[in-house]
Short mmCIF file of C-alpha atoms in Angstrom, two decimals:
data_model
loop_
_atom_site.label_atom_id
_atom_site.label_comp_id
_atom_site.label_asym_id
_atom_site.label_seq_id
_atom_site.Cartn_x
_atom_site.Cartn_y
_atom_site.Cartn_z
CA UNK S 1 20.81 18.61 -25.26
CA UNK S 2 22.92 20.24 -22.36
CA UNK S 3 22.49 19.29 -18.74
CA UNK S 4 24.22 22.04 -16.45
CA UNK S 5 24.60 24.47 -12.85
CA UNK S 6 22.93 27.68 -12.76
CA UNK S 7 25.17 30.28 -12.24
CA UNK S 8 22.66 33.29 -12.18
CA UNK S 9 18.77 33.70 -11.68
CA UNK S 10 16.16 32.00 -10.52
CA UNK S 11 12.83 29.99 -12.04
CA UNK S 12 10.64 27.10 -11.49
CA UNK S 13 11.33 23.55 -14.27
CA UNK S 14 9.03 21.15 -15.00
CA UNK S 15 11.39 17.53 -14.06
CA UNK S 16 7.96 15.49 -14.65
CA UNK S 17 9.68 13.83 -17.49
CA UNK S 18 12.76 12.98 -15.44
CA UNK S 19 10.94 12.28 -11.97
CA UNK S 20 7.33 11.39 -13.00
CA UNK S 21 6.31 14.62 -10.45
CA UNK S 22 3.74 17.08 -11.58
CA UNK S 23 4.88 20.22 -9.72
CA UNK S 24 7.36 22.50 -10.45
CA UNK S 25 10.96 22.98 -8.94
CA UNK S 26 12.29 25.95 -8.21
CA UNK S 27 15.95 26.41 -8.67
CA UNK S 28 18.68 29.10 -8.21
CA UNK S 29 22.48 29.79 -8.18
CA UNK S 30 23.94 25.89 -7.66
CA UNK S 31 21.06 23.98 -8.57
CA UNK S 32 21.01 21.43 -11.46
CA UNK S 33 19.22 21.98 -14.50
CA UNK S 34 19.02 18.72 -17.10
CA UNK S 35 17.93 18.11 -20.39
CA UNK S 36 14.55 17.85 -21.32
CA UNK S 37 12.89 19.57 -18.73
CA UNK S 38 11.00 22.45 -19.03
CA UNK S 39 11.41 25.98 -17.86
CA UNK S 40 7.71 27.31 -17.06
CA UNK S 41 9.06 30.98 -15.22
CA UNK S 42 11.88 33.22 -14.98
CA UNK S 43 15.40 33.02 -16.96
CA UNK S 44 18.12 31.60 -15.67
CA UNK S 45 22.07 31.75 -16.59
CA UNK S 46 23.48 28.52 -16.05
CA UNK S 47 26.89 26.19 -17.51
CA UNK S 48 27.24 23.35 -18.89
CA UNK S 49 28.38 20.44 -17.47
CA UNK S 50 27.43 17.49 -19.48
CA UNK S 51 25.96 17.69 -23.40
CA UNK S 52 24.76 14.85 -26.29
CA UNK S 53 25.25 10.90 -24.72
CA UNK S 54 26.55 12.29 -21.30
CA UNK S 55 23.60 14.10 -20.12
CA UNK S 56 21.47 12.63 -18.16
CA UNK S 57 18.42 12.42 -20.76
CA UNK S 58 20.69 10.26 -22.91
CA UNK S 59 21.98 8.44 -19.84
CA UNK S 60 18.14 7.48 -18.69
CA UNK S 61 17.17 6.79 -22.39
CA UNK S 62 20.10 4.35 -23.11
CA UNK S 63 19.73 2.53 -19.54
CA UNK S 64 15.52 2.06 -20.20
CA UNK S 65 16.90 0.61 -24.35
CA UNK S 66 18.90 -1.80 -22.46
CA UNK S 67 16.45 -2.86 -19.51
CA UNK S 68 14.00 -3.15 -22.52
CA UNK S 69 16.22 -5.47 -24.87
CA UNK S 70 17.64 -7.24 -21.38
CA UNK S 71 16.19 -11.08 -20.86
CA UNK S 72 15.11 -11.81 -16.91
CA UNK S 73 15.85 -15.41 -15.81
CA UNK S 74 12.31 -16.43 -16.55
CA UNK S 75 13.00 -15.65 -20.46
CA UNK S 76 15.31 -18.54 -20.44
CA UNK S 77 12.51 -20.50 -19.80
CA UNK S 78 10.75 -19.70 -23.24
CA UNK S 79 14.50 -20.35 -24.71
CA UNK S 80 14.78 -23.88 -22.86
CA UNK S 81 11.45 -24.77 -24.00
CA UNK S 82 11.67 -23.78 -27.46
CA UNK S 83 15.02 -25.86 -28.09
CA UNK S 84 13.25 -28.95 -27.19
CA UNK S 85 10.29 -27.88 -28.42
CA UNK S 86 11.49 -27.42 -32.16
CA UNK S 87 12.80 -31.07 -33.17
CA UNK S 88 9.78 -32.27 -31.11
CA UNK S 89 7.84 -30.54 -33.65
CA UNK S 90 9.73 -31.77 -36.27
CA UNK S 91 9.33 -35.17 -35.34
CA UNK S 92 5.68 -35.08 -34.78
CA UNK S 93 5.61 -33.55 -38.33
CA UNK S 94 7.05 -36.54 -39.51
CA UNK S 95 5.12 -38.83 -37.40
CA UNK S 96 2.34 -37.54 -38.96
CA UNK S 97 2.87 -37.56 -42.51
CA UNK S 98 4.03 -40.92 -42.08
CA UNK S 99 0.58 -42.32 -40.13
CA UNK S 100 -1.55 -40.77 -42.98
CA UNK S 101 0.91 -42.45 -45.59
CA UNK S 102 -0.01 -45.79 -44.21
CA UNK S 103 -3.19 -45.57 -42.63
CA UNK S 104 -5.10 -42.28 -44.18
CA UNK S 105 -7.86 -42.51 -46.64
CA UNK S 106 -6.95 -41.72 -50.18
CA UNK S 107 -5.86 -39.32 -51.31
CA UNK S 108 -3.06 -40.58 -48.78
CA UNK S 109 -0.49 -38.25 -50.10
CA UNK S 110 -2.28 -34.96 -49.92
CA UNK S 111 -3.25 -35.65 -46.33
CA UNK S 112 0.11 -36.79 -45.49
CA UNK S 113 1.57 -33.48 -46.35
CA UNK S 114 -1.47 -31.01 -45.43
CA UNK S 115 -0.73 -32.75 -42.21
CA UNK S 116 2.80 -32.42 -41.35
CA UNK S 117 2.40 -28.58 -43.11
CA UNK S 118 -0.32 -27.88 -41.14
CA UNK S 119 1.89 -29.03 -38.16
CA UNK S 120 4.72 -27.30 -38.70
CA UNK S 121 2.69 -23.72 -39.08
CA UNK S 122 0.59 -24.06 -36.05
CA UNK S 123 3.60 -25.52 -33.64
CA UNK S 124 5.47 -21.65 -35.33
CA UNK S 125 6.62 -20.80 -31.57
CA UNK S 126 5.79 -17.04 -32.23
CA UNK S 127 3.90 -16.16 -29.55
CA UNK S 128 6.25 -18.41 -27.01
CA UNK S 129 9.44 -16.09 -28.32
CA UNK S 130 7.35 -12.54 -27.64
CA UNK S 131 5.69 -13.91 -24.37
CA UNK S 132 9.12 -12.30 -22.55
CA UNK S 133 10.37 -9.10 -23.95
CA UNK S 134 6.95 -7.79 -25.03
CA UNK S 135 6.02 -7.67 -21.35
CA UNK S 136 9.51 -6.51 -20.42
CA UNK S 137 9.59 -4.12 -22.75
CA UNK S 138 5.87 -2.44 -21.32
CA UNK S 139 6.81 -2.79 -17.82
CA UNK S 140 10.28 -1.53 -18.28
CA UNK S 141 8.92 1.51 -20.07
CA UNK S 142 5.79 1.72 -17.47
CA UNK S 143 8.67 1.52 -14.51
CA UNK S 144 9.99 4.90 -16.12
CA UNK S 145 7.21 6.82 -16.50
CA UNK S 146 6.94 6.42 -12.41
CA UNK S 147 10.18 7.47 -12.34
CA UNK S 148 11.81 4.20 -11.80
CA UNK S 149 15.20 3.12 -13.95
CA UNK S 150 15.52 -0.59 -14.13
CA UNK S 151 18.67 -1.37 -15.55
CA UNK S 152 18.32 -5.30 -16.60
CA UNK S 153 15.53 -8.15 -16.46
CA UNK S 154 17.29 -10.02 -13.71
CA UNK S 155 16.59 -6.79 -11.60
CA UNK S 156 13.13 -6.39 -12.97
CA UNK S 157 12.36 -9.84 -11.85
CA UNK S 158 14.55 -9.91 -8.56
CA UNK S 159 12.41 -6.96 -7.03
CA UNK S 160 9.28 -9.24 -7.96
CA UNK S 161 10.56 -11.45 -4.95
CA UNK S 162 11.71 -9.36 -2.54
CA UNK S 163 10.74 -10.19 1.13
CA UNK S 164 12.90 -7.82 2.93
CA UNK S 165 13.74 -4.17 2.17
CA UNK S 166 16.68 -2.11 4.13
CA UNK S 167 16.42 1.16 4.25
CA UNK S 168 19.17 3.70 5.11
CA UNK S 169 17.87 6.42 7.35
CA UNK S 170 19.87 9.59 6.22
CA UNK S 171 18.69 11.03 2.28
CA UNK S 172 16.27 7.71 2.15
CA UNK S 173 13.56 8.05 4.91
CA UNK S 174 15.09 11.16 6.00
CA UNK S 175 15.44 14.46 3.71
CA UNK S 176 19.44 14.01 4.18
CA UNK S 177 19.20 17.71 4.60
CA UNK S 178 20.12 17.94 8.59
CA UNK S 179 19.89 21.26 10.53
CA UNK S 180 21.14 22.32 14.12
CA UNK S 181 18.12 22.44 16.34
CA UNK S 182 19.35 22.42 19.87
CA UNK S 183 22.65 23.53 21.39
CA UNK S 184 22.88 22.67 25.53
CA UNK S 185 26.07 24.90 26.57
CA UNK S 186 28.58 23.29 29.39
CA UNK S 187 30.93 24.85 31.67
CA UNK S 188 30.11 28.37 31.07
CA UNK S 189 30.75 28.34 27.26
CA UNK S 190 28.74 30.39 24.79
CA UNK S 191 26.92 29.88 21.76
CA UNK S 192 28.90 31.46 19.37
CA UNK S 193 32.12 30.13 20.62
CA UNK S 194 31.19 26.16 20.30
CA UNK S 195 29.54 26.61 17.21
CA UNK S 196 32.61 28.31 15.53
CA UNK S 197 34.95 25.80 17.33
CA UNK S 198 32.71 22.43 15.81
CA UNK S 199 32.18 24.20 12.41
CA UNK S 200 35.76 25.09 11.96
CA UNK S 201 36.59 21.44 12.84
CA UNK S 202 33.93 20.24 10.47
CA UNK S 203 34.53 22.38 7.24
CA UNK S 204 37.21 19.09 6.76
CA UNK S 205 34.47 16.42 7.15
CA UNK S 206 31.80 15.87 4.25
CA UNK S 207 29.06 14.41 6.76
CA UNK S 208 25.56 15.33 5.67
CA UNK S 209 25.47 16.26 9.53
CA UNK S 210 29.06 18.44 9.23
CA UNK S 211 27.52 20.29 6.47
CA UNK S 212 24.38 21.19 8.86
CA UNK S 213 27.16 22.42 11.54
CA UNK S 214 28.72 24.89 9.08
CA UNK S 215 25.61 26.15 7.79
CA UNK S 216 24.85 26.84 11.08
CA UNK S 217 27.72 29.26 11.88
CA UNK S 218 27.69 30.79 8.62
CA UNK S 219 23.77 31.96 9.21
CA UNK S 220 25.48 33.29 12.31
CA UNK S 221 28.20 35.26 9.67
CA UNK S 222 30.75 33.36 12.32
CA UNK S 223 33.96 33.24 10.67
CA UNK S 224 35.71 29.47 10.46
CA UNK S 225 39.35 29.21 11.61
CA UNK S 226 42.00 27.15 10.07
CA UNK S 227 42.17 23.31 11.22
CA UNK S 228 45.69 21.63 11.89
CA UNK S 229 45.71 17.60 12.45
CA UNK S 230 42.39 16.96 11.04
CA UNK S 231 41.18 13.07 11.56
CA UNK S 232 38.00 11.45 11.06
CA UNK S 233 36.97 8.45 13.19
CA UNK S 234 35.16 6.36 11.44
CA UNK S 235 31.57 6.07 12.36
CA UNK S 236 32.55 8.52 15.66
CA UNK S 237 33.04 11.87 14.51
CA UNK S 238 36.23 13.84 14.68
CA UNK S 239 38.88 15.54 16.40
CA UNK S 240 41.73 18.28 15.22
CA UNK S 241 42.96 21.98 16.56
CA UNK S 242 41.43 24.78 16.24
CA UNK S 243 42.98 28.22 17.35
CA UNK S 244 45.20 26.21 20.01
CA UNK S 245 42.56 23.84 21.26
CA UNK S 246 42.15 20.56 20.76
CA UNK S 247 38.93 19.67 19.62
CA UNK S 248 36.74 16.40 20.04
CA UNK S 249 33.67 15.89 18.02
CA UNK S 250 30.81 13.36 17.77
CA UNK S 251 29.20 10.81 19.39
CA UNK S 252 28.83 9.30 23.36
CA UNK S 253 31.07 6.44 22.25
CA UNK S 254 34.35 9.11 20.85
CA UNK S 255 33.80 10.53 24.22
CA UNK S 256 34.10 7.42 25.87
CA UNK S 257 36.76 6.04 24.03
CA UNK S 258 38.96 9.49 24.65
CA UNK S 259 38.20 9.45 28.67
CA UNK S 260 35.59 12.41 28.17
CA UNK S 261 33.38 12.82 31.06
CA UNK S 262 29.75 13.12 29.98
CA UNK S 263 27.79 10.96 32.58
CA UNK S 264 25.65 13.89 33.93
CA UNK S 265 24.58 15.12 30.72
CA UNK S 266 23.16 12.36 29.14
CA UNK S 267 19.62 13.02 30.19
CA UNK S 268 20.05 16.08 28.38
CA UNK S 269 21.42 13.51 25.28
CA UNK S 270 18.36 11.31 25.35
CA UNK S 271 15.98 13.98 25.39
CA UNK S 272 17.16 15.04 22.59
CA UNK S 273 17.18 11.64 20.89
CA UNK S 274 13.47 10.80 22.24
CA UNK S 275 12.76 13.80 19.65
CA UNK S 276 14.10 12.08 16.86
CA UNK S 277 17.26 14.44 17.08
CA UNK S 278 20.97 13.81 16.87
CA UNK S 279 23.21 14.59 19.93
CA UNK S 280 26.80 15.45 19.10
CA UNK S 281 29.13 15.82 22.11
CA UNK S 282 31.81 18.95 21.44
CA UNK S 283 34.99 18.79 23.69
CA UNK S 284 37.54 21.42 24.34
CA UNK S 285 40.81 20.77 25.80
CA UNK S 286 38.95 17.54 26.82
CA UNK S 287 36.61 19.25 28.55
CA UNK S 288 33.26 18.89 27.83
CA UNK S 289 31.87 22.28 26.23
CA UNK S 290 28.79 21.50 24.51
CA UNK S 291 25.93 19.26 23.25
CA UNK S 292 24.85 20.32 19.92
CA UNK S 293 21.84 18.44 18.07
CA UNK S 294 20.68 18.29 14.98
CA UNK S 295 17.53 16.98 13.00
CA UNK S 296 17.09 15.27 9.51
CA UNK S 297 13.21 16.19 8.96
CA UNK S 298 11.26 12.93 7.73
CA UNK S 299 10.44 12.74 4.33
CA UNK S 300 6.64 13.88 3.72
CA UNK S 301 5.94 10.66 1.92
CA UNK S 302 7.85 7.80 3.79
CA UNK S 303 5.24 7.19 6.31
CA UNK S 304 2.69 6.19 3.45
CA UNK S 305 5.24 4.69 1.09
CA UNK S 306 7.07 2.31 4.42
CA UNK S 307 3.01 1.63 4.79
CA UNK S 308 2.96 0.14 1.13
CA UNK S 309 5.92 -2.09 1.53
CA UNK S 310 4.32 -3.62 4.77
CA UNK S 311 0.93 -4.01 3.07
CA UNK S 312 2.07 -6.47 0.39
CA UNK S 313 4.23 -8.42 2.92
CA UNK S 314 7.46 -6.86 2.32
CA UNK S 315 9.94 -6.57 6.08
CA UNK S 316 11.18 -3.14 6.14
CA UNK S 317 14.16 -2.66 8.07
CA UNK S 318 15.88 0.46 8.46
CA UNK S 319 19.57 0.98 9.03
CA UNK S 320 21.63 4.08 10.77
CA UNK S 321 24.84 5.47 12.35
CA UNK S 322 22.83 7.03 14.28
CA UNK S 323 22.55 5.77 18.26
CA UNK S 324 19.84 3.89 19.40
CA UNK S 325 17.19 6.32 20.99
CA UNK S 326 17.38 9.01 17.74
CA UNK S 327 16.92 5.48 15.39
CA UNK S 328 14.02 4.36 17.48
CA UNK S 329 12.15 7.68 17.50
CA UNK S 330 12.74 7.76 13.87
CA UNK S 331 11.23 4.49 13.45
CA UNK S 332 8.48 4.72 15.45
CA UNK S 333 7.51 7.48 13.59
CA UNK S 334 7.77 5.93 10.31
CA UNK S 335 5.87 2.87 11.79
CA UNK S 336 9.15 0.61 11.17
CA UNK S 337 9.42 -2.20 13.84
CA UNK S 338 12.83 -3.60 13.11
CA UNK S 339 15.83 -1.22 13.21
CA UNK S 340 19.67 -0.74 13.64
CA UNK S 341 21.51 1.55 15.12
CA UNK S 342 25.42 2.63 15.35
CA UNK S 343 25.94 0.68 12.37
CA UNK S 344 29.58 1.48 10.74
CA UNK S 345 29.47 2.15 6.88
CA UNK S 346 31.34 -1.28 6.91
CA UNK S 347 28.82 -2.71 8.67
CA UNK S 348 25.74 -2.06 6.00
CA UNK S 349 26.82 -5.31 4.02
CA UNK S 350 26.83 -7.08 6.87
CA UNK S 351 23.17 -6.59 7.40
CA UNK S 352 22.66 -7.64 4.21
CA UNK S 353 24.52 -10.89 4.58
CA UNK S 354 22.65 -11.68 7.68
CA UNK S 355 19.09 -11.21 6.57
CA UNK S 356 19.93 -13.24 3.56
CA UNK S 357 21.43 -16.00 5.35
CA UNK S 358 17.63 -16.35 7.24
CA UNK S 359 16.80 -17.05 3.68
CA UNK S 360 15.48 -13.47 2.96
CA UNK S 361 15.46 -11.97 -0.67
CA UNK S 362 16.76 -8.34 0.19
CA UNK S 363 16.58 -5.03 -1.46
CA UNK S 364 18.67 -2.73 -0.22
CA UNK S 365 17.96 1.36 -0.38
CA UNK S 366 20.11 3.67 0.09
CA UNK S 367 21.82 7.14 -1.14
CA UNK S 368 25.32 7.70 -0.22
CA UNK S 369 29.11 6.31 -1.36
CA UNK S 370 29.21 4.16 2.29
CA UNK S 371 25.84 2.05 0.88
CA UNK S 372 27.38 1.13 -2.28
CA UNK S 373 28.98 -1.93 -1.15
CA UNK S 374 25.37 -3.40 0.90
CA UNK S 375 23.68 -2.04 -2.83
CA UNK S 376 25.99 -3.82 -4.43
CA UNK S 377 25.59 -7.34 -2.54
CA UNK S 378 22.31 -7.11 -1.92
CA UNK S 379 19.59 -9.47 -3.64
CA UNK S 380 18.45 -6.02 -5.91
CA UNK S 381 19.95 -2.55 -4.97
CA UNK S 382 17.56 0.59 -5.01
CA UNK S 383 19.63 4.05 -5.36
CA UNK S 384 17.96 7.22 -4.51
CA UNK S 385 18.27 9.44 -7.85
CA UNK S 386 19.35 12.39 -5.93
CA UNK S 387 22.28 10.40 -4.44
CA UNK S 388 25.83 9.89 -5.47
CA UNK S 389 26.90 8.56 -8.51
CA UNK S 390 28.64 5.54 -6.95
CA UNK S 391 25.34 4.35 -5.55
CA UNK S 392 23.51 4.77 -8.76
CA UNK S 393 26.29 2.82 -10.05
CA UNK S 394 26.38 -0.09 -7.48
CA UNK S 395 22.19 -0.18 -7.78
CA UNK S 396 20.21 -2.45 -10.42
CA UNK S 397 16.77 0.30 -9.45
CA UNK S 398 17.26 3.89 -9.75
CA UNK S 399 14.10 6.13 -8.08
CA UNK S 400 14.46 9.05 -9.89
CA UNK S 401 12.05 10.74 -7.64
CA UNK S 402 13.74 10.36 -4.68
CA UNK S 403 10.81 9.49 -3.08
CA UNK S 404 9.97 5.83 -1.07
CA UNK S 405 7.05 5.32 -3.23
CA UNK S 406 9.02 4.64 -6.28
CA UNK S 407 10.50 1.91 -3.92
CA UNK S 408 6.49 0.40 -3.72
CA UNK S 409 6.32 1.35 -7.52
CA UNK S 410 9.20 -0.47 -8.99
CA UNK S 411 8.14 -3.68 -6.83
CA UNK S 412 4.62 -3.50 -7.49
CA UNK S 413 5.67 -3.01 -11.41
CA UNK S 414 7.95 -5.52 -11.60
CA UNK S 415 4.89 -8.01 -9.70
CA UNK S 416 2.71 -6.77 -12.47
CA UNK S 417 5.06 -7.54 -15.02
CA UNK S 418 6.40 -11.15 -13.80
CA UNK S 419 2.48 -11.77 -13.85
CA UNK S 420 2.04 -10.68 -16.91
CA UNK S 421 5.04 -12.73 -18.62
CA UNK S 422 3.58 -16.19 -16.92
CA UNK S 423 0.35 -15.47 -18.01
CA UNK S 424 2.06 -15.26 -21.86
CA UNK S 425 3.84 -18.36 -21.31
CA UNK S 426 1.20 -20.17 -20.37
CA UNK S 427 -1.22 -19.45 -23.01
CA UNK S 428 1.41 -19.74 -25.53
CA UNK S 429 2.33 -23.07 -24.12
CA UNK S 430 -1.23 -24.13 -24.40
CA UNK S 431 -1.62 -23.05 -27.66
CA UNK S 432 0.75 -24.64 -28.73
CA UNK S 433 -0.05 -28.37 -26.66
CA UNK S 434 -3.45 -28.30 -27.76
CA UNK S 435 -2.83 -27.00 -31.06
CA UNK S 436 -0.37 -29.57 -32.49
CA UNK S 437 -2.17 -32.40 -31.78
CA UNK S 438 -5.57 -30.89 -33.80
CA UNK S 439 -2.96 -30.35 -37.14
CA UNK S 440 -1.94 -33.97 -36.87
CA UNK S 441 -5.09 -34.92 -37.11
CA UNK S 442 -5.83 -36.92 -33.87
CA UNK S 443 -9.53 -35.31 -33.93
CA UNK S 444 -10.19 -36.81 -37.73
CA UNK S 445 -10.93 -40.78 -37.12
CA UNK S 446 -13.86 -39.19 -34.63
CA UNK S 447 -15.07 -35.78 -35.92
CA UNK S 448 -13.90 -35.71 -39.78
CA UNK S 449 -11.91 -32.32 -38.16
CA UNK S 450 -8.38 -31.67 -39.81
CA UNK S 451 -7.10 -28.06 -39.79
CA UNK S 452 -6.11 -26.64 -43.27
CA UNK S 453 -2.87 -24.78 -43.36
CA UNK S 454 -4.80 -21.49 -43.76
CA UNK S 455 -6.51 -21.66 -40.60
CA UNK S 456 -3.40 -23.16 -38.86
CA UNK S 457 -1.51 -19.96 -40.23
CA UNK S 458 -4.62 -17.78 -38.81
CA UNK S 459 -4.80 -19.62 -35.48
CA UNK S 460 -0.34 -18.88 -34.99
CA UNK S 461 -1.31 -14.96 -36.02
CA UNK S 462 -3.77 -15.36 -33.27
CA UNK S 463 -2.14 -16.59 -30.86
CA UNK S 464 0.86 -13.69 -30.97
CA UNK S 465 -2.03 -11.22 -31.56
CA UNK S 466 -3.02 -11.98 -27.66
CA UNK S 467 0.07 -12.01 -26.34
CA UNK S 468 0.67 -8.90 -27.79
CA UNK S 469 -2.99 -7.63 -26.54
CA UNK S 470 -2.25 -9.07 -22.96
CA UNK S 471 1.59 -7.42 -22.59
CA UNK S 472 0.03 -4.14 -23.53
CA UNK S 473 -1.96 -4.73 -20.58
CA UNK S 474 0.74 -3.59 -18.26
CA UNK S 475 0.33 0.23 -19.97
CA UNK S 476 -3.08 0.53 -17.63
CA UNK S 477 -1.48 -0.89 -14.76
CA UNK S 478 -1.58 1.71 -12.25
CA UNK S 479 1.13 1.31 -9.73
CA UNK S 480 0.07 4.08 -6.55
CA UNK S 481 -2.85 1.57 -6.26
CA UNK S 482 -1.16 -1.87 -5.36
#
């Protein structure tokens, strides 16, 4: 198996396997191809990148093994309960035999030791040992057929709980693929000129919205020019030299902070935000030269999938760099209530901290190398799949899909599977109460009933035969409906 970049062609694969989406993706010079899907048109050249344990087949397969053979915290229930639970047993057994020795009817022998046999078979915690990973092991594998990667039970049970979800605007509502959609010229400059000035300035920044500014001027065939004393304000935007001028890019508060004089043109600013657009302030020889904006269209999905999270009582919060008008006509769109704006990348775990601290359980969302650290301290992390590495890495939920639905999924899974585990623990548990007390014959001096070892034996087969039955449940569960 050999995941790779195509280097030449172009064709449509079928990722279903790998995302849990029907429809085919079409993909050309620089796209990803992986293991395991299927090419349905077209030929493409492409190189490897990754082969054998390193692709990401082997990757997904290995992490699901894991999840499957993981325990959650409510496993270590069964575990608690079964090491008092076995000398219990034991004793009872012994109880028994002992009772019938003394007080049975002849032959007082045989029923002493059909007793404490029949006992010790129908107290056999089978079914109390299966109740967990059988129904960890369905909803783990029912998780990835959605396209959902749960790495471990504590995760699996975690999302169960989760009251309050954080989601990062840019590549998790958004489509993290930005593009200039307004440029507002200022003292005389044109078009061409700013655009080549911010792009040069940009090609050193690896924003999702510097990328949109380069792509820009090169659909304009505008040729970049070389940058001297490049730096990157963090959260702000940046500033350098370009062809002898010194350059200032990014938001109101870098033109604030560096005595820019904007004050009539912010109208033009907040229009542009009131359309759910980014305004980025471009000064030149601190001058101000342009406003240049730039969209992140919505996600087709969000609005349904934010919809599903409020349904079954989840708070969805939504976090952003960007300012506060763009992150409220983002919201408002998405139907999100509660929102952040200019939040630093340093900032994101600090949101965390505070929700928890009102005694939330949060999941955070998020895509990109600043989320890692609020992924990582969150109460359960969710990492887009078409992210970075280092927030896969700092997650305990990948969504394959990239979609906000595998967000509902993977909770509404992990509900259905919690559910499903109690439910085995409980019958198993009272199996096992009512069935000990039958096999040491408490039911005998009123009914003549004493179980034989055979049906005792029958009755423990049983009772792991259901909680089998009832784990396998989970494989109809359909997740788009809850």
């Amino acid at each position: 198996s050999v995941d790779g970049i195509v280097s030449d062609g172009l064709t449509a694969v079928d990722e279903s396997m790998l995302t849990g989406e029907p429809m085919p993706v079409e993909k050309a010079t620089g796209d990803e191809v992986v293991a395991g899907t299927i090419n349905k048109s077209g030929s493409i050249l492409f190189q490897a990148t990754r082969v054998g344990k390193d692709t990401a087949l082997a990757q997904i397969i290995d992490m699901v093994k894991r999840a499957q053979n993981s325990k959650p915290p409510i496993g270590r229930l069964a575990d608690v309960i079964s090491a008092y639970f076995v000398p219990v047993v034991m004793i009872i057994s012994v109880i028994s035999a002992l009772v019938w020795l003394n007080f049975g009817p002849d032959p007082r022998v045989a029923f002493a030791i059909v007793s404490a046999t029949t006992v010790l078979i129908i107290a056999c915690p089978c079914a109390l040992g299966l109740a967990t990973p059988m129904s960890v092991m369905v909803g783990v594998g029912k998780a990835a057929e959605a396209g959902v990667l749960i790495r471990n039970g504590e995760a699996l049970q975690t999302a169960s709980k989760v009251t309050a979800m954080i989601l990062d605007k840019t590549g998790t509502i958004t489509l993290g693929e930005p593009a200039v959609t307004d440029i507002e010229l200022v003292n005389g400059n044109n078009e061409s000129k700013v655009l080549r000035l911010a792009a040069s300035l940009e090609a050193g920044s690896e924003h999702p919205l510097a990328l949109s500014i380069i792509e820009s001027a090169k659909s304009r065939d505008l040729e970049l020019g070389p940058v001297e004393q490049f730096h990157s304000v963090t959260g702000h935007g940046v500033e350098g030299i370009v062809d002898g001028h010194a350059l200032l890019f990014g938001n109101e508060k870098l033109m604030r902070d560096r005595g820019i004089d904007i004050e009539q043109y912010l109208p033009s600013a907040q229009r542009m935000a009131s359309l759910a657009q980014t305004p980025m302030y471009l000064a030149v020889d601190n001058q101000l030269a342009a406003i240049i904006a730039v969209s992140d269209p919505i996600k087709e999905d969000s609005i349904e999938a934010i919809k599903r999270l409020q349904k079954n009582g989840v708070r969805v919060v939504m976090l952003t760099g960007d300012n506060r008008a763009t992150a409220k006509a983002v919201a408002e769109r998405v139907g999100i209530t509660e929102y952040f704006a200019e939040v630093l990348p340093d900032q994101k775990s600090d949101k965390v901290a505070e929700l928890q601290g009102q005694g939330e359980i949060v999941g955070m969302t998020g895509d990109g190398i600043n989320d890692a650290p609020a992924l990582a301290l969150a109460n359960v992390g969710f990492a887009i799949g078409t992210g970075t590495d280092v927030a896969i890495e700092s997650a305990d939920i990948t969504l394959m899909r990239g979609s906000l639905h595998g967000l509902a999924d993977a909770i509404a899974v992990s509900k259905a599977t919690l559910s499903n585990i109690k439910q085995n623990l409980l019958g198993a548990f009272i199996y096992n109460v009512a069935g000990v007390p039958v096999a040491a014959g408490v039911l005998y001096p009123f009914l003549g009933l004493l179980l034989s070892p055979v049906i005792a034996g029958a009755a423990m087969a049983f009772s792991s035969l259901t909680v089998v039955t009832n784990a396998n449940r989970l494989r109809l569960f359909n997740a788009q409906k809850h």
